[in-house]
mmCIF file of C-alpha atoms in Angstrom:
data_model
loop_
_atom_site.group_PDB
_atom_site.id
_atom_site.type_symbol
_atom_site.label_atom_id
_atom_site.label_comp_id
_atom_site.label_asym_id
_atom_site.label_seq_id
_atom_site.Cartn_x
_atom_site.Cartn_y
_atom_site.Cartn_z
ATOM 1 C CA ALA A 1 -2.081 -4.061 2.006
ATOM 2 C CA PHE A 2 -0.019 -1.016 2.384
ATOM 3 C CA ARG A 3 -2.268 1.011 4.626
ATOM 4 C CA SER A 4 0.269 0.760 7.559
ATOM 5 C CA LEU A 5 3.074 2.138 5.029
ATOM 6 C CA GLY A 6 0.906 4.770 3.503
ATOM 7 C CA PHE A 7 3.154 7.702 4.488
ATOM 8 C CA HIS A 8 6.296 5.983 3.436
ATOM 9 C CA VAL A 9 4.676 4.970 0.072
ATOM 10 C CA ARG A 10 3.472 8.339 -0.651
ATOM 11 C CA SER A 11 7.035 9.725 -0.309
ATOM 12 C CA HIS A 12 7.703 7.887 -3.701
ATOM 13 C CA THR A 13 5.156 10.041 -5.649
ATOM 14 C CA ARG A 14 5.686 12.998 -7.933
ATOM 15 C CA GLU A 15 3.257 15.889 -8.644
ATOM 16 C CA VAL A 16 2.349 16.241 -12.284
ATOM 17 C CA PRO A 17 -0.595 17.672 -14.352
ATOM 18 C CA LEU A 18 -2.810 15.099 -15.858
ATOM 19 C CA THR A 19 -2.578 15.549 -19.630
ATOM 20 C CA GLY A 20 -2.786 11.997 -21.064
ATOM 21 C CA PRO A 21 -5.221 9.061 -21.166
ATOM 22 C CA VAL A 22 -6.350 7.793 -17.772
ATOM 23 C CA VAL A 23 -8.114 4.625 -16.521
ATOM 24 C CA VAL A 24 -10.684 5.456 -13.795
ATOM 25 C CA HIS A 25 -11.708 3.033 -11.063
ATOM 26 C CA GLY A 26 -15.542 3.411 -11.056
ATOM 27 C CA PRO A 27 -16.308 2.945 -7.506
ATOM 28 C CA ALA A 28 -13.520 5.203 -6.361
ATOM 29 C CA ALA A 29 -14.628 8.007 -8.632
ATOM 30 C CA ILE A 30 -18.276 7.675 -7.404
ATOM 31 C CA TYR A 31 -17.065 8.122 -3.837
ATOM 32 C CA HIS A 32 -14.913 11.038 -4.813
ATOM 33 C CA CYS A 33 -17.706 12.913 -6.439
ATOM 34 C CA TYR A 34 -20.131 12.249 -3.555
ATOM 35 C CA LYS A 35 -18.002 12.281 -0.370
ATOM 36 C CA VAL A 36 -14.741 14.100 -1.313
ATOM 37 C CA GLN A 37 -15.588 16.722 -3.916
ATOM 38 C CA VAL A 38 -18.525 18.315 -2.317
ATOM 39 C CA ALA A 39 -19.022 16.308 0.927
ATOM 40 C CA LEU A 40 -22.692 15.459 0.479
ATOM 41 C CA ASP A 41 -24.778 13.904 3.270
ATOM 42 C CA PRO A 42 -26.710 10.868 2.235
ATOM 43 C CA SER A 43 -29.022 11.114 5.187
ATOM 44 C CA TYR A 44 -30.851 14.023 3.475
ATOM 45 C CA GLY A 45 -32.525 12.146 0.766
ATOM 46 C CA GLY A 46 -29.299 11.386 -1.120
ATOM 47 C CA GLN A 47 -28.871 15.042 -2.481
ATOM 48 C CA MET A 48 -28.792 13.523 -6.031
ATOM 49 C CA ASP A 49 -29.098 16.860 -7.781
ATOM 50 C CA ASP A 50 -25.852 18.126 -6.197
ATOM 51 C CA PHE A 51 -24.249 14.746 -6.980
ATOM 52 C CA VAL A 52 -25.159 15.151 -10.658
ATOM 53 C CA VAL A 53 -23.512 18.625 -10.768
ATOM 54 C CA ALA A 54 -20.512 17.365 -9.057
ATOM 55 C CA THR A 55 -20.148 14.341 -11.414
ATOM 56 C CA ARG A 56 -20.500 16.366 -14.561
ATOM 57 C CA LYS A 57 -17.920 18.882 -13.288
ATOM 58 C CA PHE A 58 -15.488 16.050 -12.399
ATOM 59 C CA LEU A 59 -15.809 14.160 -15.612
ATOM 60 C CA LYS A 60 -15.726 17.199 -17.931
ATOM 61 C CA SER A 61 -12.521 18.383 -16.223
ATOM 62 C CA LEU A 62 -10.895 15.024 -16.768
ATOM 63 C CA LEU A 63 -12.120 14.927 -20.450
ATOM 64 C CA HIS A 64 -10.720 18.420 -21.165
ATOM 65 C CA CYS A 65 -7.329 17.704 -19.557
ATOM 66 C CA CYS A 66 -6.841 13.916 -20.514
ATOM 67 C CA LYS A 67 -8.680 13.866 -23.717
ATOM 68 C CA SER A 68 -9.460 10.036 -23.351
ATOM 69 C CA VAL A 69 -11.082 8.737 -20.066
ATOM 70 C CA THR A 70 -11.935 5.069 -19.445
ATOM 71 C CA VAL A 71 -14.240 4.185 -16.406
ATOM 72 C CA VAL A 72 -13.972 0.603 -15.257
ATOM 73 C CA CYS A 73 -17.437 -0.751 -13.901
ATOM 74 C CA GLU A 74 -17.964 -3.703 -11.763
ATOM 75 C CA ALA A 75 -19.356 -6.991 -13.171
ATOM 76 C CA LEU A 76 -22.915 -7.461 -12.065
ATOM 77 C CA GLU A 77 -23.280 -10.970 -13.414
ATOM 78 C CA GLY A 78 -21.313 -14.200 -13.408
ATOM 79 C CA PRO A 79 -19.288 -15.845 -10.607
ATOM 80 C CA ASP A 80 -17.119 -12.665 -10.037
ATOM 81 C CA ASN A 81 -19.929 -10.179 -9.491
ATOM 82 C CA ARG A 82 -19.732 -8.023 -6.270
ATOM 83 C CA LEU A 83 -23.500 -7.253 -6.269
ATOM 84 C CA GLN A 84 -24.301 -9.312 -3.149
ATOM 85 C CA THR A 85 -21.036 -8.272 -1.493
ATOM 86 C CA ASN A 86 -21.898 -4.683 -1.957
ATOM 87 C CA LEU A 87 -25.559 -5.185 -0.688
ATOM 88 C CA ALA A 88 -24.192 -6.993 2.373
ATOM 89 C CA ARG A 89 -21.653 -4.290 3.055
ATOM 90 C CA GLY A 90 -24.212 -1.587 2.659
ATOM 91 C CA ARG A 91 -26.508 -3.170 5.130
ATOM 92 C CA ASP A 92 -23.741 -3.451 7.494
ATOM 93 C CA ALA A 93 -22.601 0.238 7.073
ATOM 94 C CA MET A 94 -26.170 1.423 7.504
ATOM 95 C CA ALA A 95 -26.561 -0.523 10.754
ATOM 96 C CA HIS A 96 -23.433 0.769 12.128
ATOM 97 C CA ALA A 97 -24.174 4.412 11.170
ATOM 98 C CA LEU A 98 -27.550 4.288 12.776
ATOM 99 C CA SER A 99 -26.227 2.604 15.959
ATOM 100 C CA VAL A 100 -23.636 5.258 16.497
ATOM 101 C CA GLY A 101 -25.681 8.234 15.119
ATOM 102 C CA HIS A 102 -22.839 9.144 12.574
ATOM 103 C CA ALA A 103 -24.413 10.236 9.137
ATOM 104 C CA ALA A 104 -20.956 10.317 7.629
ATOM 105 C CA ARG A 105 -20.628 6.653 7.719
ATOM 106 C CA LEU A 106 -23.878 6.040 5.717
ATOM 107 C CA PRO A 107 -23.351 4.045 2.612
ATOM 108 C CA LEU A 108 -23.914 5.985 -0.802
ATOM 109 C CA PRO A 109 -27.382 6.334 -2.069
ATOM 110 C CA LEU A 110 -28.665 3.259 -4.085
ATOM 111 C CA PHE A 111 -28.824 4.933 -7.359
ATOM 112 C CA ALA A 112 -25.425 6.739 -7.086
ATOM 113 C CA SER A 113 -23.617 4.239 -9.268
ATOM 114 C CA HIS A 114 -26.354 4.093 -11.986
ATOM 115 C CA THR A 115 -26.437 7.957 -12.127
ATOM 116 C CA PHE A 116 -22.679 8.334 -12.326
ATOM 117 C CA TYR A 117 -22.490 5.832 -15.165
ATOM 118 C CA GLN A 118 -25.314 7.343 -17.063
ATOM 119 C CA ILE A 119 -23.755 10.844 -16.898
ATOM 120 C CA ALA A 120 -20.367 9.341 -17.975
ATOM 121 C CA GLU A 121 -21.937 7.594 -21.037
ATOM 122 C CA SER A 122 -23.801 10.855 -21.975
ATOM 123 C CA LEU A 123 -20.425 12.742 -22.006
ATOM 124 C CA GLY A 124 -18.744 10.267 -24.317
ATOM 125 C CA VAL A 125 -16.781 8.720 -21.461
ATOM 126 C CA GLU A 126 -15.717 4.995 -22.444
ATOM 127 C CA LEU A 127 -17.209 2.532 -19.969
ATOM 128 C CA VAL A 128 -15.696 -0.927 -19.626
ATOM 129 C CA ARG A 129 -17.085 -3.750 -17.666
ATOM 130 C CA SER A 130 -14.640 -5.696 -15.651
ATOM 131 C CA ASP A 131 -14.053 -9.289 -16.733
ATOM 132 C CA GLY A 132 -13.195 -10.582 -13.215
ATOM 133 C CA GLU A 133 -11.992 -8.935 -10.221
ATOM 134 C CA LEU A 134 -12.203 -5.254 -10.440
ATOM 135 C CA ASP A 135 -8.892 -4.108 -9.031
ATOM 136 C CA ALA A 136 -6.880 -6.484 -10.973
ATOM 137 C CA PHE A 137 -8.770 -5.786 -14.263
ATOM 138 C CA SER A 138 -8.269 -2.080 -13.754
ATOM 139 C CA ALA A 139 -4.537 -2.369 -13.187
ATOM 140 C CA ALA A 140 -4.129 -4.784 -16.196
ATOM 141 C CA LEU A 141 -6.167 -2.173 -18.511
ATOM 142 C CA ALA A 142 -3.847 0.688 -17.410
ATOM 143 C CA ARG A 143 -0.776 -1.432 -17.937
ATOM 144 C CA GLU A 144 -2.083 -2.450 -21.324
ATOM 145 C CA ARG A 145 -2.833 1.134 -22.401
ATOM 146 C CA LYS A 146 0.189 2.559 -20.746
ATOM 147 C CA CYS A 147 -1.612 5.272 -18.785
ATOM 148 C CA PHE A 148 -2.229 6.347 -15.217
ATOM 149 C CA LEU A 149 -4.876 4.604 -12.977
ATOM 150 C CA LEU A 150 -7.075 6.601 -10.851
ATOM 151 C CA SER A 151 -8.427 5.113 -7.674
ATOM 152 C CA SER A 152 -8.497 5.458 -3.833
ATOM 153 C CA ASP A 153 -7.626 1.860 -2.819
ATOM 154 C CA ALA A 154 -4.487 1.216 -1.013
ATOM 155 C CA ASP A 155 -4.315 -2.198 -2.769
ATOM 156 C CA PHE A 156 -3.163 -0.423 -5.888
ATOM 157 C CA PHE A 157 0.160 0.189 -4.340
ATOM 158 C CA ILE A 158 1.130 -3.294 -5.154
ATOM 159 C CA PHE A 159 -0.134 -3.551 -8.908
ATOM 160 C CA GLU A 160 2.361 -2.978 -11.540
ATOM 161 C CA THR A 161 1.024 0.021 -13.480
ATOM 162 C CA PRO A 162 2.710 2.882 -15.282
ATOM 163 C CA GLY A 163 1.483 5.137 -12.372
ATOM 164 C CA TYR A 164 -1.214 5.144 -9.588
ATOM 165 C CA VAL A 165 -3.143 8.320 -8.584
ATOM 166 C CA ASP A 166 -4.943 8.602 -5.510
ATOM 167 C CA THR A 167 -8.266 10.431 -6.074
ATOM 168 C CA ASN A 168 -8.290 11.762 -2.453
ATOM 169 C CA LEU A 169 -5.149 13.758 -3.444
ATOM 170 C CA LEU A 170 -6.360 15.078 -6.656
ATOM 171 C CA GLU A 171 -6.382 18.948 -7.079
ATOM 172 C CA VAL A 172 -9.151 19.673 -9.629
ATOM 173 C CA ASN A 173 -9.587 23.140 -10.904
ATOM 174 C CA PHE A 174 -12.982 23.345 -12.822
ATOM 175 C CA GLY A 175 -11.978 26.434 -14.836
ATOM 176 C CA THR A 176 -13.800 29.629 -15.523
ATOM 177 C CA ALA A 177 -14.924 31.524 -18.579
ATOM 178 C CA LYS A 178 -11.479 32.948 -19.012
ATOM 179 C CA LYS A 179 -9.287 29.900 -17.674
ATOM 180 C CA ASP A 180 -9.340 26.292 -18.737
ATOM 181 C CA PRO A 181 -9.703 23.575 -16.102
ATOM 182 C CA PHE A 182 -6.692 21.726 -15.122
ATOM 183 C CA VAL A 183 -6.001 18.465 -12.794
ATOM 184 C CA LEU A 184 -2.927 18.191 -10.685
ATOM 185 C CA ALA A 185 -2.206 14.764 -9.427
ATOM 186 C CA LYS A 186 0.315 12.948 -7.237
ATOM 187 C CA VAL A 187 1.418 9.895 -9.127
ATOM 188 C CA TYR A 188 2.890 6.968 -7.269
ATOM 189 C CA ASP A 189 5.297 4.938 -9.263
ATOM 190 C CA PRO A 190 5.487 1.173 -8.105
ATOM 191 C CA ALA A 191 8.756 0.462 -10.043
ATOM 192 C CA ARG A 192 10.404 3.369 -8.039
ATOM 193 C CA PHE A 193 9.089 2.017 -4.773
ATOM 194 C CA ALA A 194 10.130 -1.604 -5.641
ATOM 195 C CA LYS A 195 13.631 -0.275 -6.370
ATOM 196 C CA HIS A 196 13.775 1.401 -3.177
ATOM 197 C CA LEU A 197 12.899 -1.698 -1.414
ATOM 198 C CA GLN A 198 15.542 -3.640 -3.641
ATOM 199 C CA LEU A 199 12.740 -6.035 -4.605
ATOM 200 C CA PRO A 200 11.494 -7.104 -8.175
ATOM 201 C CA ILE A 201 8.249 -5.252 -8.883
ATOM 202 C CA ASP A 202 6.399 -8.500 -9.124
ATOM 203 C CA ARG A 203 7.287 -9.268 -5.543
ATOM 204 C CA LEU A 204 5.262 -6.294 -4.339
ATOM 205 C CA PRO A 205 1.979 -8.510 -4.078
ATOM 206 C CA LEU A 206 3.904 -10.937 -1.867
ATOM 207 C CA LEU A 207 5.042 -8.046 0.357
ATOM 208 C CA GLY A 208 1.362 -6.920 0.735
ATOM 209 C CA ALA A 209 0.289 -10.447 1.769
ATOM 210 C CA LEU A 210 3.032 -10.670 4.322
ATOM 211 C CA LEU A 211 2.072 -7.293 5.802
ATOM 212 C CA GLY A 212 -1.327 -8.531 6.193
ATOM 213 C CA CYS A 213 -4.627 -8.135 3.947
ATOM 214 C CA GLU A 214 -8.174 -9.367 3.774
ATOM 215 C CA TYR A 215 -7.030 -12.501 2.194
ATOM 216 C CA VAL A 216 -4.417 -13.590 4.489
ATOM 217 C CA THR A 217 -5.084 -14.084 8.170
ATOM 218 C CA HIS A 218 -2.934 -12.710 11.010
ATOM 219 C CA GLU A 219 -2.244 -16.397 12.121
ATOM 220 C CA ALA A 220 -0.688 -17.154 8.796
ATOM 221 C CA VAL A 221 1.736 -14.357 8.828
ATOM 222 C CA GLY A 222 1.978 -13.759 12.530
ATOM 223 C CA ARG A 223 5.169 -15.864 13.093
ATOM 224 C CA PHE A 224 6.863 -14.084 10.027
ATOM 225 C CA GLN A 225 5.997 -10.498 11.337
ATOM 226 C CA THR A 226 7.154 -11.421 14.818
ATOM 227 C CA ALA A 227 10.495 -12.711 13.442
ATOM 228 C CA LEU A 228 10.888 -9.722 11.237
ATOM 229 C CA LEU A 229 10.413 -7.249 14.170
ATOM 230 C CA ALA A 230 12.789 -9.165 16.254
ATOM 231 C CA LYS A 231 15.566 -8.923 13.472
ATOM 232 C CA GLN A 232 14.898 -5.044 13.392
ATOM 233 C CA GLN A 233 15.664 -4.676 17.226
ATOM 234 C CA PRO A 234 19.317 -3.627 17.768
ATOM 235 C CA ALA A 235 21.498 -6.628 18.865
ATOM 236 C CA ALA A 236 22.786 -6.725 22.495
ATOM 237 C CA PRO A 237 26.615 -6.027 22.821
ATOM 238 C CA ALA A 238 28.625 -9.146 23.273
ATOM 239 C CA PRO A 239 30.109 -9.586 26.749
ATOM 240 C CA ALA A 240 33.803 -8.843 26.934
ATOM 241 C CA ALA A 241 36.135 -11.953 26.934
ATOM 242 C CA ALA A 242 37.365 -12.768 30.451
ATOM 243 C CA ALA A 243 41.216 -12.114 30.919
ATOM 244 C CA SER A 244 43.334 -15.115 31.465
ATOM 245 C CA ALA A 245 44.155 -15.896 35.240
ATOM 246 C CA THR A 246 47.678 -16.632 34.447
ATOM 247 C CA PRO A 247 50.277 -13.890 33.972
ATOM 248 C CA ALA A 248 52.035 -15.858 31.288
ATOM 249 C CA ALA A 249 48.889 -16.254 29.238
ATOM 250 C CA ALA A 250 47.922 -12.534 29.840
ATOM 251 C CA SER A 251 51.107 -11.024 28.600
ATOM 252 C CA PRO A 252 52.334 -12.084 25.104
ATOM 253 C CA ALA A 253 55.848 -13.159 24.618
ATOM 254 C CA PRO A 254 58.166 -10.674 22.828
ATOM 255 C CA ALA A 255 58.820 -11.558 19.256
ATOM 256 C CA ALA A 256 62.225 -12.167 17.894
ATOM 257 C CA ALA A 257 63.816 -9.449 15.963
ATOM 258 C CA ALA A 258 64.696 -11.529 12.966
ATOM 259 C CA VAL A 259 61.438 -13.518 12.710
ATOM 260 C CA PRO A 260 58.252 -11.680 11.891
ATOM 261 C CA ALA A 261 55.601 -11.856 14.771
ATOM 262 C CA ALA A 262 52.960 -14.413 14.361
ATOM 263 C CA PRO A 263 49.279 -13.218 14.404
ATOM 264 C CA ALA A 264 48.026 -12.815 17.823
ATOM 265 C CA ALA A 265 45.676 -15.696 18.858
ATOM 266 C CA SER A 266 42.299 -15.051 20.442
ATOM 267 C CA PRO A 267 42.129 -14.921 24.116
ATOM 268 C CA LEU A 268 40.208 -18.153 24.288
ATOM 269 C CA ALA A 269 42.987 -19.881 22.128
ATOM 270 C CA ARG A 270 45.761 -18.330 24.434
ATOM 271 C CA SER A 271 43.873 -19.619 27.592
ATOM 272 C CA THR A 272 43.599 -23.100 26.343
ATOM 273 C CA SER A 273 47.094 -23.424 25.133
ATOM 274 C CA ALA A 274 48.893 -22.267 28.275
ATOM 275 C CA ALA A 275 51.196 -24.814 29.774
ATOM 276 C CA PRO A 276 49.976 -26.823 32.632
ATOM 277 C CA ALA A 277 53.006 -25.723 34.752
ATOM 278 C CA ALA A 278 51.783 -22.259 34.486
ATOM 279 C CA SER A 279 48.565 -22.973 36.224
ATOM 280 C CA SER A 280 47.757 -21.283 39.418
ATOM 281 C CA ARG A 281 46.101 -24.381 40.897
ATOM 282 C CA PRO A 282 48.228 -26.247 43.664
ATOM 283 C CA THR A 283 49.452 -29.602 42.814
ATOM 284 C CA PRO A 284 48.004 -32.210 45.033
ATOM 285 C CA ALA A 285 50.243 -34.060 47.347
ATOM 286 C CA ALA A 286 51.526 -37.605 46.569
ATOM 287 C CA ALA A 287 49.704 -40.418 48.589
ATOM 288 C CA PRO A 288 52.019 -41.977 51.299
ATOM 289 C CA ALA A 289 53.362 -45.368 50.597
ATOM 290 C CA PRO A 290 51.950 -48.276 52.564
ATOM 291 C CA ALA A 291 53.967 -49.472 55.598
ATOM 292 C CA PRO A 292 55.747 -52.758 55.252
ATOM 293 C CA ALA A 293 54.192 -55.707 57.009
#
């Protein structure tokens, strides 16, 4: 929703080390480990061995720094499951990548999610299955537990959370034999952003809808956006009022010494209140009297 305001939104972040409990958006973490952390190429058989190593390093670093890590998984059953949606998106992404010959746009391997969650469970990471829409559930869980939320979806800019961390901006140091790992994050504060906009924090979802999103069509908000842009344009200067044609109306009468001067009337009021005798128009001649019979 806030993709067009990404730079402005990110100016309301602060850089802090992650030291407390965190809630992690599962699909975003999987993408981070596969595409961002080591930039694997799914066109070469998936490179699952490298993905396993990257996942273990990432989760171990989080566990060392944050002590408590909760990963939210998508619901695979019920009316709110995203399985069919994800399969459809994967097929579309595969077709597009093959048509343009761009391997970087290929979808993640089929077993990437299963592998990630299996590794997380083996390391003692808490796995929570979402009860409904994944984004809203993740934000509600972070708000309930009063901890930061890690994801890479711009929609989280509008959710009320203690803080949102973009995984694309994480700085993860995996540590060495002599140095412990640490994770440096840029935390976005929705309350601070709402205060900057002079909006109640619960109005941020409405702002996201008015800016345009996948749930609201352009036709529904097009008139609002056009009117908003029109109001942001600088107003044209008003034309100067025309001077009165009569000298009497153009020059104000001198005020008496003993009586305070009355407030000056507007040029329009002075023009309309001028005496008819002061008019510069010629007086029409009287019609001649009829001759006697």
